[in-house]
Amino acid sequence: QVQLVESGGGLVQAGGSLRLSCAASGRTFSGYVMGWFRQAPGKEREFVAAVSWGSGSTYYADSVKGRFTISGDNAKNMVYLQMSSLKPDDTAVYYCAVKVGYYSRNPDNYLYWGQGTQATVSS
């Protein structure tokens, strides 16, 4: 059974940084994609970033490009989202998710989800 556990959320001032972590367990992930999504109150779940576990290729939403960095530690089955230059609009619950194979930004294509971690950016 795949399990994903996010951590690292919290309260930060605009312009600050947070580093989110996702611990993945339950299987090997060499042929998978790990993604980060977020959902703010009243909004749809939004793609943030993804990394292909085997190749290391990364993908970003335009809204976070240049500010966020996704990375993975294959040996530890950890995925990270380094968030810098944070804005109040980044406030959301951030979810780690996994899908088989190739990259997708559609949350419907991701089968496994963590419970989320709250990131709040104050003005």
XYZ file of N, CA, C and O in Angstrom:
492
model
N 0.837 -1.180 0.000
C 0.000 0.000 0.000
C 0.879 1.240 0.000
O 1.760 1.378 0.847
N 0.634 2.134 -0.940
C 1.386 3.369 -1.025
C 0.892 4.340 0.034
O -0.318 4.546 0.201
N 1.834 4.929 0.734
C 1.509 5.964 1.700
C 2.396 7.174 1.460
O 3.593 7.042 1.204
N 1.787 8.336 1.547
C 2.478 9.598 1.367
C 2.172 10.482 2.562
O 1.010 10.661 2.926
N 3.203 11.027 3.155
C 3.048 11.862 4.332
C 3.787 13.168 4.109
O 5.009 13.178 3.952
N 3.040 14.261 4.105
C 3.622 15.584 3.920
C 3.976 16.211 5.263
O 3.331 15.940 6.278
N 4.957 17.077 5.222
C 5.323 17.850 6.391
C 6.001 19.134 5.936
O 6.344 19.286 4.764
N 6.187 20.042 6.855
C 6.922 21.260 6.575
C 6.084 22.503 6.403
O 6.640 23.598 6.245
N 4.770 22.359 6.423
C 3.924 23.529 6.313
C 3.992 24.381 7.562
O 4.537 23.987 8.586
N 3.432 25.559 7.454
C 3.429 26.466 8.580
C 3.044 27.860 8.152
O 2.521 28.079 7.059
N 3.306 28.789 9.027
C 3.001 30.198 8.804
C 4.291 30.939 8.491
O 5.281 30.826 9.221
N 4.266 31.694 7.418
C 5.443 32.440 7.010
C 5.011 33.790 6.452
O 3.915 33.932 5.899
N 5.859 34.770 6.613
C 5.591 36.096 6.088
C 5.840 36.135 4.583
O 6.675 35.405 4.052
N 5.104 36.985 3.891
C 5.328 37.162 2.465
C 6.788 37.465 2.183
O 7.417 38.262 2.879
N 7.313 36.814 1.157
C 8.718 36.933 0.826
C 9.594 35.874 1.454
O 10.759 35.728 1.059
N 9.047 35.140 2.395
C 9.794 34.106 3.077
C 9.778 32.787 2.336
O 9.326 32.693 1.193
N 10.262 31.766 3.018
C 10.424 30.457 2.398
C 9.891 29.352 3.296
O 9.861 29.474 4.523
N 9.465 28.279 2.663
C 9.112 27.043 3.330
C 9.641 25.891 2.503
O 9.713 25.982 1.273
N 9.988 24.822 3.175
C 10.405 23.606 2.501
C 9.471 22.481 2.910
O 9.482 22.056 4.066
N 8.680 22.017 1.965
C 7.767 20.924 2.209
C 8.441 19.602 1.877
O 9.221 19.510 0.932
N 8.114 18.589 2.653
C 8.650 17.262 2.442
C 7.520 16.265 2.274
O 6.454 16.415 2.866
N 7.763 15.261 1.476
C 6.825 14.167 1.284
C 7.587 12.863 1.410
O 8.508 12.608 0.620
N 7.213 12.072 2.382
C 7.801 10.758 2.576
C 6.915 9.717 1.907
O 5.740 9.587 2.249
N 7.473 9.007 0.960
C 6.737 8.003 0.201
C 7.171 6.609 0.618
O 8.358 6.349 0.811
N 6.218 5.720 0.731
C 6.520 4.346 1.109
C 5.524 3.404 0.460
O 4.485 3.824 -0.041
N 5.843 2.131 0.469
C 4.925 1.116 -0.005
C 5.358 0.385 -1.252
O 4.888 -0.732 -1.503
N 6.235 0.973 -2.045
C 6.743 0.351 -3.255
C 7.931 1.136 -3.770
O 8.247 2.204 -3.257
N 8.550 0.616 -4.818
C 9.579 1.374 -5.506
C 8.912 2.331 -6.482
O 7.866 2.024 -7.062
N 9.534 3.481 -6.685
C 8.914 4.550 -7.449
C 9.707 4.946 -8.688
O 9.494 6.034 -9.234
N 10.566 4.079 -9.145
C 11.452 4.434 -10.239
C 10.720 4.746 -11.542
O 11.221 5.497 -12.367
N 9.554 4.191 -11.738
C 8.781 4.443 -12.947
C 7.601 5.367 -12.744
O 6.676 5.365 -13.569
N 7.638 6.175 -11.708
C 6.492 6.985 -11.325
C 6.798 8.474 -11.425
O 7.936 8.890 -11.616
N 5.741 9.246 -11.281
C 5.831 10.692 -11.182
C 5.314 11.115 -9.815
O 4.244 10.666 -9.381
N 6.075 11.955 -9.154
C 5.655 12.546 -7.897
C 5.245 13.980 -8.152
O 5.984 14.726 -8.793
N 4.090 14.351 -7.649
C 3.582 15.684 -7.881
C 3.205 16.397 -6.600
O 2.918 15.770 -5.578
N 3.237 17.711 -6.673
C 2.710 18.566 -5.626
C 1.522 19.336 -6.184
O 1.600 19.918 -7.275
N 0.448 19.321 -5.429
C -0.747 20.082 -5.738
C -1.098 20.950 -4.544
O -0.618 20.712 -3.435
N -1.943 21.920 -4.773
C -2.406 22.738 -3.661
C -3.867 23.097 -3.871
O -4.364 23.135 -4.992
N -4.521 23.368 -2.770
C -5.918 23.751 -2.828
C -6.188 24.814 -1.773
O -5.999 24.579 -0.582
N -6.608 25.964 -2.243
C -6.999 27.054 -1.371
C -8.505 27.010 -1.163
O -9.238 26.448 -1.984
N -9.000 27.603 -0.080
C -10.441 27.605 0.161
C -11.219 28.186 -1.007
O -10.886 29.256 -1.520
N -12.236 27.459 -1.446
C -13.073 27.919 -2.533
C -12.497 27.750 -3.918
O -13.111 28.189 -4.893
N -11.338 27.125 -4.031
C -10.694 26.944 -5.323
C -10.505 25.469 -5.635
O -10.519 24.621 -4.744
N -10.322 25.192 -6.916
C -10.030 23.835 -7.347
C -8.617 23.447 -6.955
O -7.749 24.300 -6.751
N -8.408 22.156 -6.860
C -7.066 21.664 -6.630
C -6.191 21.997 -7.835
O -6.554 21.745 -8.984
N -5.031 22.545 -7.563
C -4.178 23.135 -8.578
C -2.827 22.439 -8.628
O -2.184 22.222 -7.594
N -2.400 22.126 -9.827
C -1.066 21.576 -10.018
C -0.007 22.604 -9.664
O -0.116 23.781 -10.023
N 1.021 22.154 -8.977
C 2.121 23.031 -8.588
C 3.419 22.616 -9.277
O 4.057 23.419 -9.959
N 3.815 21.370 -9.090
C 5.078 20.893 -9.631
C 5.076 19.379 -9.639
O 4.312 18.735 -8.920
N 5.939 18.809 -10.452
C 6.081 17.359 -10.501
C 7.510 17.002 -10.876
O 8.214 17.790 -11.513
N 7.903 15.818 -10.485
C 9.212 15.293 -10.845
C 9.051 13.838 -11.266
O 8.345 13.072 -10.613
N 9.685 13.482 -12.371
C 9.728 12.090 -12.795
C 10.786 11.379 -11.984
O 11.957 11.775 -11.995
N 10.378 10.346 -11.297
C 11.256 9.710 -10.316
C 12.509 9.122 -10.932
O 13.590 9.195 -10.369
N 12.355 8.534 -12.112
C 13.491 7.896 -12.751
C 14.439 8.861 -13.426
O 15.658 8.770 -13.252
N 13.900 9.796 -14.191
C 14.724 10.699 -14.983
C 15.132 11.958 -14.243
O 16.130 12.585 -14.588
N 14.344 12.353 -13.259
C 14.589 13.601 -12.572
C 14.031 14.825 -13.265
O 14.234 15.945 -12.771
N 13.354 14.648 -14.382
C 12.742 15.776 -15.079
C 11.709 16.448 -14.194
O 10.951 15.775 -13.497
N 11.685 17.761 -14.234
C 10.780 18.532 -13.394
C 9.852 19.387 -14.232
O 10.187 19.787 -15.353
N 8.708 19.700 -13.651
C 7.662 20.465 -14.325
C 7.033 21.401 -13.303
O 6.874 21.035 -12.135
N 6.647 22.594 -13.758
C 6.123 23.597 -12.850
C 4.931 24.321 -13.443
O 4.863 24.553 -14.654
N 4.011 24.677 -12.576
C 2.971 25.607 -12.967
C 3.579 26.980 -13.195
O 4.552 27.366 -12.538
N 3.009 27.728 -14.129
C 3.530 29.056 -14.428
C 3.521 29.958 -13.196
O 4.403 30.810 -13.041
N 2.564 29.763 -12.328
C 2.410 30.629 -11.176
C 3.540 30.488 -10.157
O 3.735 31.379 -9.332
N 4.264 29.380 -10.212
C 5.327 29.147 -9.238
C 6.702 29.046 -9.878
O 7.707 28.964 -9.159
N 6.763 29.056 -11.175
C 8.034 28.893 -11.879
C 9.007 30.002 -11.485
O 8.659 31.182 -11.471
N 10.204 29.608 -11.155
C 11.213 30.557 -10.719
C 11.227 30.796 -9.234
O 12.194 31.373 -8.712
N 10.187 30.389 -8.533
C 10.109 30.567 -7.091
C 10.159 29.244 -6.335
O 10.700 29.187 -5.231
N 9.575 28.206 -6.912
C 9.518 26.896 -6.272
C 10.459 25.936 -6.978
O 10.660 26.015 -8.199
N 11.002 25.016 -6.216
C 11.851 23.973 -6.763
C 11.433 22.626 -6.196
O 11.379 22.457 -4.977
N 11.144 21.682 -7.079
C 10.835 20.334 -6.656
C 12.076 19.472 -6.830
O 12.832 19.633 -7.795
N 12.295 18.585 -5.898
C 13.430 17.688 -5.974
C 13.086 16.381 -5.280
O 12.125 16.307 -4.508
N 13.860 15.375 -5.560
C 13.643 14.083 -4.951
C 14.935 13.465 -4.483
O 15.997 13.720 -5.045
N 14.832 12.690 -3.440
C 15.935 11.894 -2.937
C 15.511 10.446 -3.107
O 14.770 9.903 -2.283
N 15.971 9.827 -4.180
C 15.518 8.484 -4.508
C 15.883 7.465 -3.436
O 15.098 6.561 -3.142
N 17.055 7.617 -2.854
C 17.505 6.664 -1.848
C 16.617 6.684 -0.619
O 16.455 5.662 0.045
N 16.045 7.830 -0.306
C 15.213 7.978 0.878
C 13.725 7.990 0.568
O 12.912 8.093 1.492
N 13.364 7.911 -0.711
C 11.965 8.021 -1.125
C 11.323 9.291 -0.574
O 10.219 9.266 -0.036
N 12.034 10.383 -0.726
C 11.559 11.672 -0.266
C 11.427 12.623 -1.449
O 12.269 12.629 -2.352
N 10.385 13.408 -1.428
C 10.175 14.466 -2.404
C 10.043 15.780 -1.653
O 9.363 15.847 -0.626
N 10.669 16.815 -2.187
C 10.688 18.107 -1.519
C 10.133 19.182 -2.436
O 10.247 19.109 -3.654
N 9.557 20.172 -1.822
C 9.141 21.364 -2.538
C 9.696 22.564 -1.790
O 9.199 22.920 -0.717
N 10.735 23.147 -2.346
C 11.326 24.347 -1.780
C 10.573 25.546 -2.323
O 10.573 25.789 -3.530
N 9.930 26.273 -1.448
C 9.105 27.408 -1.831
C 9.760 28.677 -1.319
O 9.964 28.838 -0.116
N 10.076 29.566 -2.225
C 10.717 30.826 -1.891
C 9.906 31.979 -2.463
O 9.034 31.789 -3.310
N 10.224 33.177 -1.999
C 9.513 34.382 -2.434
C 8.010 34.190 -2.341
O 7.253 34.501 -3.262
N 7.579 33.679 -1.215
C 6.180 33.303 -1.055
C 5.270 34.520 -1.047
O 5.634 35.595 -0.553
N 4.096 34.312 -1.593
C 3.073 35.333 -1.691
C 1.831 34.871 -0.938
O 1.611 33.672 -0.781
N 1.001 35.800 -0.490
C -0.254 35.389 0.143
C -1.090 34.464 -0.732
O -1.796 33.595 -0.201
N -1.006 34.615 -2.046
C -1.758 33.761 -2.952
C -1.271 32.317 -2.943
O -1.950 31.430 -3.456
N -0.108 32.068 -2.362
C 0.395 30.707 -2.227
C -0.244 29.965 -1.065
O -0.007 28.759 -0.901
N -1.003 30.660 -0.251
C -1.647 30.037 0.894
C -2.597 28.943 0.436
O -3.499 29.179 -0.366
N -2.388 27.746 0.937
C -3.188 26.599 0.528
C -2.777 25.390 1.349
O -1.760 25.415 2.055
N -3.571 24.349 1.234
C -3.140 23.034 1.677
C -2.366 22.405 0.530
O -2.867 22.336 -0.597
N -1.169 21.965 0.807
C -0.315 21.365 -0.201
C -0.322 19.851 -0.052
O -0.133 19.320 1.042
N -0.534 19.176 -1.179
C -0.644 17.726 -1.202
C 0.455 17.119 -2.058
O 0.750 17.618 -3.152
N 1.010 16.057 -1.583
C 1.894 15.215 -2.362
C 1.072 14.108 -2.996
O 0.152 13.574 -2.371
N 1.379 13.764 -4.239
C 0.628 12.741 -4.942
C 1.549 11.971 -5.877
O 2.616 12.458 -6.261
N 1.120 10.775 -6.259
C 1.927 9.925 -7.126
C 1.046 9.301 -8.200
O -0.121 8.971 -7.957
N 1.600 9.177 -9.390
C 0.940 8.478 -10.481
C 1.925 7.561 -11.170
O 3.137 7.732 -11.028
N 1.409 6.626 -11.928
C 2.253 5.718 -12.695
C 2.803 6.438 -13.912
O 2.081 7.150 -14.608
N 4.082 6.263 -14.159
C 4.679 6.656 -15.427
C 4.876 8.141 -15.628
O 5.427 8.845 -14.777
N 4.388 8.609 -16.760
C 4.728 9.910 -17.291
C 4.042 11.065 -16.574
O 3.049 10.899 -15.870
N 4.568 12.252 -16.856
C 4.080 13.480 -16.240
C 2.659 13.806 -16.642
O 2.239 13.618 -17.782
N 1.908 14.323 -15.686
C 0.601 14.893 -15.931
C 0.353 15.976 -14.897
O 0.833 15.881 -13.763
N -0.380 17.002 -15.283
C -0.782 18.035 -14.343
C -2.233 17.880 -13.908
O -2.728 18.686 -13.121
N -2.894 16.877 -14.415
C -4.283 16.614 -14.081
C -4.359 15.814 -12.794
O -3.883 14.677 -12.749
N -4.951 16.354 -11.745
C -5.002 15.603 -10.489
C -5.771 14.293 -10.596
O -5.516 13.382 -9.800
N -6.670 14.168 -11.571
C -7.414 12.928 -11.743
C -6.520 11.763 -12.137
O -6.913 10.609 -11.988
N -5.343 12.045 -12.649
C -4.418 11.002 -13.068
C -3.538 10.494 -11.929
O -2.776 9.553 -12.125
N -3.635 11.102 -10.781
C -2.830 10.707 -9.632
C -3.654 9.814 -8.716
O -4.747 10.199 -8.281
N -3.126 8.648 -8.432
C -3.876 7.638 -7.702
C -3.713 7.736 -6.192
O -4.630 7.386 -5.450
N -2.566 8.197 -5.750
C -2.263 8.187 -4.330
C -1.977 9.598 -3.848
O -1.255 10.356 -4.504
N -2.522 9.909 -2.686
C -2.430 11.256 -2.128
C -2.099 11.214 -0.652
O -2.546 10.327 0.076
N -1.323 12.184 -0.237
C -1.149 12.401 1.178
C -2.300 13.196 1.750
O -3.238 13.589 1.049
N -2.239 13.444 3.039
C -3.300 14.160 3.720
C -3.158 15.668 3.639
O -4.089 16.396 3.973
N -2.023 16.137 3.210
C -1.814 17.555 3.017
C -1.141 18.225 4.192
O -1.195 17.758 5.322
N -0.519 19.342 3.898
C 0.074 20.182 4.923
C -0.244 21.639 4.599
O -0.150 22.066 3.450
N -0.638 22.371 5.609
C -1.099 23.741 5.420
C 0.074 24.697 5.372
O 0.928 24.701 6.269
N 0.106 25.516 4.340
C 1.054 26.614 4.241
C 0.279 27.915 4.195
O -0.584 28.098 3.335
N 0.583 28.802 5.109
C -0.097 30.079 5.195
C 0.922 31.196 5.069
O 1.899 31.236 5.819
N 0.690 32.087 4.131
C 1.592 33.199 3.870
C 0.870 34.481 4.244
O -0.150 34.823 3.643
N 1.382 35.176 5.212
C 0.765 36.401 5.684
C 1.251 37.593 4.874
O 2.365 37.597 4.333
N 0.411 38.625 4.829
C 0.749 39.832 4.087
C 1.782 40.661 4.823
O 1.900 40.620 6.050
